[in-house]
Short mmCIF file of C-alpha atoms in Angstrom, two decimals:
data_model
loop_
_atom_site.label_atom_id
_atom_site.label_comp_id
_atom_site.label_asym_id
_atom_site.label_seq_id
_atom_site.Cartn_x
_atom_site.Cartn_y
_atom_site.Cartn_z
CA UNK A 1 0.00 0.00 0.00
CA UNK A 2 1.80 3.42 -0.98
CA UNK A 3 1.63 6.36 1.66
CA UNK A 4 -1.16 7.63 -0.83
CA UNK A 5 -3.08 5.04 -0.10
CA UNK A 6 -2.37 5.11 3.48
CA UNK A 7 -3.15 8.98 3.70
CA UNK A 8 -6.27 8.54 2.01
CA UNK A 9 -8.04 5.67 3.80
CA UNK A 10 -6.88 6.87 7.29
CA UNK A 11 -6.45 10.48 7.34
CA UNK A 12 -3.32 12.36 7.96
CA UNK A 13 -3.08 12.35 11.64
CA UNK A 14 -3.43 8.37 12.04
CA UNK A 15 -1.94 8.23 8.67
CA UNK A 16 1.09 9.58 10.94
CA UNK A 17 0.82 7.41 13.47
CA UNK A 18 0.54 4.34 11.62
CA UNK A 19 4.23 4.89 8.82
CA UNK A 20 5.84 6.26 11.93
CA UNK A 21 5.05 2.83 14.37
CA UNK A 22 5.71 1.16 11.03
CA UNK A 23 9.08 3.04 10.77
CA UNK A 24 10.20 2.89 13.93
CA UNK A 25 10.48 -1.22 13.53
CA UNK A 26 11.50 -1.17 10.15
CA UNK A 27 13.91 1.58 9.32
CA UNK A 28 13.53 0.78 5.37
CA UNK A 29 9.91 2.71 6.01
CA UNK A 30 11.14 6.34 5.92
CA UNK A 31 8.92 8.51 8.51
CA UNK A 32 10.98 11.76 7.56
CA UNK A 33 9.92 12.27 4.42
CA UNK A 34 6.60 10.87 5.08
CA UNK A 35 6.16 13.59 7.43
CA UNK A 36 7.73 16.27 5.53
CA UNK A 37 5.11 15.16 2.56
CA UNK A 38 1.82 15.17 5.55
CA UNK A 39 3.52 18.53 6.24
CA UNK A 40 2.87 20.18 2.98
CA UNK A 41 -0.94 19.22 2.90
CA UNK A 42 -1.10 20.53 6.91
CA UNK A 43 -2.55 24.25 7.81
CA UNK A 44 0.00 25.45 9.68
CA UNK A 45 -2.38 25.42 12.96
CA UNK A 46 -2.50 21.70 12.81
CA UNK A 47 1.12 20.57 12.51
CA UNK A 48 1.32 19.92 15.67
CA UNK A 49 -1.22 16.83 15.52
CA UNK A 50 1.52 15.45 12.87
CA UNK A 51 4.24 15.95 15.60
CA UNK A 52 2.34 14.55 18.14
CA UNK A 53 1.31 11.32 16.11
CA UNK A 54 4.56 10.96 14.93
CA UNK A 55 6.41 11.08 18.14
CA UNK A 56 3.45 8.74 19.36
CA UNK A 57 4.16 6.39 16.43
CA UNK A 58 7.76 6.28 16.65
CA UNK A 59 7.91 5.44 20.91
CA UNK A 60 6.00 2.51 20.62
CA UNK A 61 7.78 1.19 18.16
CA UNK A 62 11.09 2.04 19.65
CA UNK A 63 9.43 1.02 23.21
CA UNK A 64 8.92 -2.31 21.02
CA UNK A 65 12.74 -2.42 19.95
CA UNK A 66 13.83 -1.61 23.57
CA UNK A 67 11.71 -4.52 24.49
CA UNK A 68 13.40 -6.60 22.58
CA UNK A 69 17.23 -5.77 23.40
CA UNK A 70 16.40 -6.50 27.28
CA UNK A 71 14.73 -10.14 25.62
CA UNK A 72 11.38 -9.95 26.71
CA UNK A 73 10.05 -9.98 23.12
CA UNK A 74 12.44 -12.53 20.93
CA UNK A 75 13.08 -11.77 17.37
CA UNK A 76 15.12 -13.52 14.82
CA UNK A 77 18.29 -12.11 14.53
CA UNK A 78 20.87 -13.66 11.87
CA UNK A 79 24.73 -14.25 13.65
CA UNK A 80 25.50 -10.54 11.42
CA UNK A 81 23.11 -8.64 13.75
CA UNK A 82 24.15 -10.07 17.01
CA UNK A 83 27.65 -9.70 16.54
CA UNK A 84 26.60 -5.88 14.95
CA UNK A 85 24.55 -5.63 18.23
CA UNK A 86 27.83 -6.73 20.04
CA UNK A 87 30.15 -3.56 18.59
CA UNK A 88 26.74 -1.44 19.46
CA UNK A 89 26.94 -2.76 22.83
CA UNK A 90 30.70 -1.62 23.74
CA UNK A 91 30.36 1.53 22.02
CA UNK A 92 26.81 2.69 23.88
CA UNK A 93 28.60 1.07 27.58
CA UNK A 94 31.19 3.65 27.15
CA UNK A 95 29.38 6.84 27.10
CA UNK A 96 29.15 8.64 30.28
CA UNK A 97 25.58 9.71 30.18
CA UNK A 98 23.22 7.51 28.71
CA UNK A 99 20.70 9.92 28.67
CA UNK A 100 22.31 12.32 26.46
CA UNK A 101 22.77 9.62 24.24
CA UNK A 102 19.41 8.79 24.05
CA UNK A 103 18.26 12.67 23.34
CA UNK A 104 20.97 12.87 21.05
CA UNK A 105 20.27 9.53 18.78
CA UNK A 106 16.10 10.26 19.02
CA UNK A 107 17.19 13.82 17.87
CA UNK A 108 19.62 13.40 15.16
CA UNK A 109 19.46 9.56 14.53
CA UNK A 110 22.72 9.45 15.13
CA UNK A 111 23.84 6.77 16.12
CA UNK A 112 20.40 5.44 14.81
CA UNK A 113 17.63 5.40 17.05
CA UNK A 114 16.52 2.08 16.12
CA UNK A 115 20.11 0.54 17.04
CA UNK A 116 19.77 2.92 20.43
CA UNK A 117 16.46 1.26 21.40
CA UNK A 118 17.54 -2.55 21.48
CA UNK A 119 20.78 -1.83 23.18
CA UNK A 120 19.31 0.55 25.51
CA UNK A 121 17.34 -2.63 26.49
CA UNK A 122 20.38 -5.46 26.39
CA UNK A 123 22.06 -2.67 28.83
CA UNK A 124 18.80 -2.13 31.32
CA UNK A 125 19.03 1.29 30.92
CA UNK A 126 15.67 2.16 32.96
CA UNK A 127 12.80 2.43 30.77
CA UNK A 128 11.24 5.39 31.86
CA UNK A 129 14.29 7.26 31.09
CA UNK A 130 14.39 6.05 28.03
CA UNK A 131 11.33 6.74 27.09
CA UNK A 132 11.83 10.18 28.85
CA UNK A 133 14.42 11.19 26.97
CA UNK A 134 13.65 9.50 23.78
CA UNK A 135 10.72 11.18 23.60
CA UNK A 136 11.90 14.71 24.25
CA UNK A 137 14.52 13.74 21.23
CA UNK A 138 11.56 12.77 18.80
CA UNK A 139 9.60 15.60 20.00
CA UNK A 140 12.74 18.00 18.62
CA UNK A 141 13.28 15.95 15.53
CA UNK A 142 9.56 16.13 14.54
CA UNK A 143 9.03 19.54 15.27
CA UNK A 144 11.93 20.49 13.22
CA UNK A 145 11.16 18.74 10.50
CA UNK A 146 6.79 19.64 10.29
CA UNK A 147 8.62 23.16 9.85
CA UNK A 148 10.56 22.55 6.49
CA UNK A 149 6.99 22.57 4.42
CA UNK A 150 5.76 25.93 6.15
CA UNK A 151 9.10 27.70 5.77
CA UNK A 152 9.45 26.86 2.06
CA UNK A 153 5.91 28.47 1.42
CA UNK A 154 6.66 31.50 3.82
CA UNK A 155 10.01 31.56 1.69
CA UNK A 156 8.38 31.32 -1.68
CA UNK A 157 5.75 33.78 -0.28
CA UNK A 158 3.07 31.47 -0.87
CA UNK A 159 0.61 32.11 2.01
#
């Protein structure tokens, strides 16, 4: 089903919701330029609904993937992504705060978020902090990137 598809049957706002949850456990699904699409066919008033569903979206998902690092949910990994997971693993331990890395990867995907979920999980990072800060990081993200649409009309002077 293409996002037109998607947009159509559902609406924008669980539209949203739905390709960012998608997204958020399959990183092939891109939920930036979904949302910078949904952004362009937003009032202005309402982009915050997009940010909101998004964000919404995107922390189950990544509550899913956190879930699954500290093995409560089991997926089939091949031997490639545990011994990726492994490198993850030592590189995440060694930062001081964990938080900021969580902010930082929910904000800029870098390192990716997705990767930052299940090893926030194999490490026990507490969840609420995770989710905490994860959140606040998606929150930024989304909200920068709802903006990109409205600026290139206000730009373009397209009211």
């Amino acid at each position: 089903m293409s996002a037109d598809e998607i947009v159509n049957r559902l609406g924008i706002p669980l539209a949203t919701f739905v390709w960012c949850m998608t997204s958020g456990v399959m990183p092939i699904v891109n939920a930036e330029l979904f949302l910078v699409g949904v952004a362009s066919l937003t009032p202005s008033s309402r982009l915050w609904v997009l940010v909101v569903s998004a964000t919404a979206g995107q922390m189950i998902a990544k509550s899913f993937m956190y879930l699954v690092g500290s093995g409560v949910v089991r997926l089939p990994f091949g031997r490639q992504g545990k011994v990726d997971l492994e490198a993850a693993r030592e590189r995440v331990a060694r930062w001081r705060s964990k938080d900021l890395l969580v902010f930082v990867s929910a904000a800029s995907g870098l390192p990716p978020f997705y990767l930052t979920s299940i090893v926030a999980g194999t490490l026990r990072f507490p969840f609420a902090r995770f989710f905490a800060f994860g959140l606040a990081g998606r929150v930024v993200r989304f909200s920068l990137l709802v903006a990109v649409p409205p600026l290139g009309r206000w730009i373009a002077g397209v009211r």
